[in-house]
């Protein structure tokens, strides 16, 4: 599973609302979506694509925690968490290294001029199918 991260500020910028960085124009957002569509299509063509979903903005999330044995619900976004899971892609490929190569291509995702990819990252983790640990 390739996990992509973002923040409420990123969702706001994609919606055209400026924040810490520049707001994305409609053209910039379209370029990013086109890049992601092409990335997914290449995975479909190679037979490595399994599933992909984007998640709604953190403002639409809820966190449930136990406090003294009682569930406490908090609406998002969460001040203590800047980055959240923004989406994921599941690939089925020959090796962990191949999954890492696929994920590394996301470093070329378009973004607005002047926007910094502050601490940009994605995580790649094998899905536990109750089998032996993968060889790294």
Coordinates of C-alpha atoms in Angstrom, one line a residue:
X1 CA 0.0 0.0 0.0
X2 CA 1.3 3.4 -1.0
X3 CA 0.0 6.0 1.5
X4 CA -0.2 9.6 0.5
X5 CA -0.3 12.4 3.1
X6 CA -1.6 15.9 3.3
X7 CA -3.0 18.5 5.6
X8 CA -6.1 20.6 5.9
X9 CA -4.1 23.4 4.5
X10 CA -3.3 21.3 1.4
X11 CA -6.9 20.6 0.9
X12 CA -7.7 24.3 1.3
X13 CA -5.0 25.3 -1.2
X14 CA -6.3 22.7 -3.7
X15 CA -9.8 24.3 -3.3
X16 CA -8.3 27.7 -4.2
X17 CA -8.1 29.1 -0.7
X18 CA -4.6 30.5 0.1
X19 CA -3.0 29.7 3.5
X20 CA 0.6 29.1 4.4
X21 CA 1.3 28.6 0.7
X22 CA -0.3 29.7 -2.5
X23 CA -3.7 28.7 -3.5
X24 CA -3.8 26.3 -6.5
X25 CA -5.4 27.6 -9.7
X26 CA -7.9 25.4 -11.5
X27 CA -5.2 24.7 -14.1
X28 CA -2.7 23.6 -11.4
X29 CA -5.2 21.3 -9.8
X30 CA -6.1 19.8 -13.2
X31 CA -2.5 19.2 -13.9
X32 CA -2.1 17.3 -10.6
X33 CA -5.2 15.3 -11.2
X34 CA -4.1 14.5 -14.7
X35 CA -0.7 13.3 -13.4
X36 CA -2.3 11.1 -10.9
X37 CA -4.7 9.7 -13.5
X38 CA -1.8 8.9 -15.8
X39 CA 0.2 7.3 -12.9
X40 CA -2.8 5.1 -12.1
X41 CA -3.4 4.2 -15.7
X42 CA 0.2 3.1 -16.1
X43 CA -0.3 0.8 -13.1
X44 CA -3.5 -0.6 -14.6
X45 CA -1.7 -1.3 -17.9
X46 CA 1.2 -3.0 -16.2
X47 CA -1.2 -5.2 -14.2
X48 CA 0.1 -3.8 -10.9
X49 CA -2.9 -1.7 -9.9
X50 CA -5.3 -3.1 -7.3
X51 CA -7.2 -0.1 -5.8
X52 CA -6.8 3.6 -5.1
X53 CA -8.9 6.1 -3.2
X54 CA -8.6 9.7 -2.1
X55 CA -9.9 10.7 1.2
X56 CA -12.0 13.8 2.1
X57 CA -10.4 16.7 3.9
X58 CA -9.6 16.2 7.6
X59 CA -12.4 18.7 8.5
X60 CA -14.8 15.9 7.6
X61 CA -13.2 13.3 9.9
X62 CA -13.9 12.2 13.4
X63 CA -11.5 10.7 15.9
X64 CA -12.8 8.4 18.6
X65 CA -10.6 7.9 21.7
X66 CA -11.2 6.1 24.9
X67 CA -11.0 8.3 28.0
X68 CA -11.4 6.5 31.3
X69 CA -13.1 3.7 29.4
X70 CA -15.6 6.0 27.6
X71 CA -15.5 6.8 23.9
X72 CA -14.9 10.5 23.2
X73 CA -15.6 11.8 19.7
X74 CA -13.7 14.7 18.3
X75 CA -14.5 16.4 14.9
X76 CA -11.6 17.1 12.7
X77 CA -9.3 18.7 11.8
X78 CA -7.0 17.9 14.8
X79 CA -4.8 20.6 16.0
X80 CA -2.2 18.1 17.3
X81 CA -2.0 16.4 13.9
X82 CA -0.9 18.5 10.9
X83 CA -0.5 15.7 8.4
X84 CA -3.2 13.0 7.7
X85 CA -3.7 10.2 5.3
X86 CA -5.0 11.8 2.1
X87 CA -5.3 8.7 0.0
X88 CA -3.8 5.4 -0.9
X89 CA -3.0 3.2 -3.8
X90 CA -2.7 -0.6 -3.5
X91 CA -0.3 -2.2 -5.9
X92 CA 0.5 -5.9 -6.5
X93 CA 4.0 -6.2 -7.8
X94 CA 7.1 -8.4 -7.8
X95 CA 8.9 -6.9 -4.8
X96 CA 9.0 -4.3 -2.1
X97 CA 11.6 -2.5 -4.2
X98 CA 9.3 -2.3 -7.2
X99 CA 6.5 -0.8 -4.9
X100 CA 9.1 1.7 -3.7
X101 CA 10.0 2.6 -7.3
X102 CA 6.3 3.1 -8.2
X103 CA 5.8 5.4 -5.1
X104 CA 9.0 7.4 -5.9
X105 CA 7.5 8.5 -9.2
X106 CA 5.0 10.6 -7.1
X107 CA 7.9 13.0 -6.4
X108 CA 7.1 14.4 -9.8
X109 CA 3.5 15.4 -9.0
X110 CA 2.8 18.9 -10.3
X111 CA 2.3 21.7 -7.8
X112 CA 2.0 25.5 -8.0
X113 CA 5.0 27.6 -8.6
X114 CA 6.4 28.8 -5.3
X115 CA 4.7 26.0 -3.3
X116 CA 7.2 24.1 -1.4
X117 CA 6.9 20.3 -1.0
X118 CA 7.6 20.8 2.7
X119 CA 8.6 17.4 4.1
X120 CA 6.8 15.7 1.2
X121 CA 6.6 12.0 1.6
X122 CA 4.6 8.9 1.0
X123 CA 4.8 5.6 2.9
X124 CA 5.1 2.2 1.3
X125 CA 4.0 -0.7 3.5
X126 CA 3.2 -4.3 2.7
X127 CA -0.3 -5.4 3.5
X128 CA -0.3 -8.1 6.1
X129 CA -1.9 -11.1 4.7
X130 CA -0.9 -13.4 7.6
X131 CA 2.1 -14.6 5.7
X132 CA 5.8 -14.5 6.5
X133 CA 7.4 -11.1 6.7
X134 CA 8.6 -9.8 3.2
X135 CA 12.2 -9.8 2.4
X136 CA 13.5 -6.2 2.3

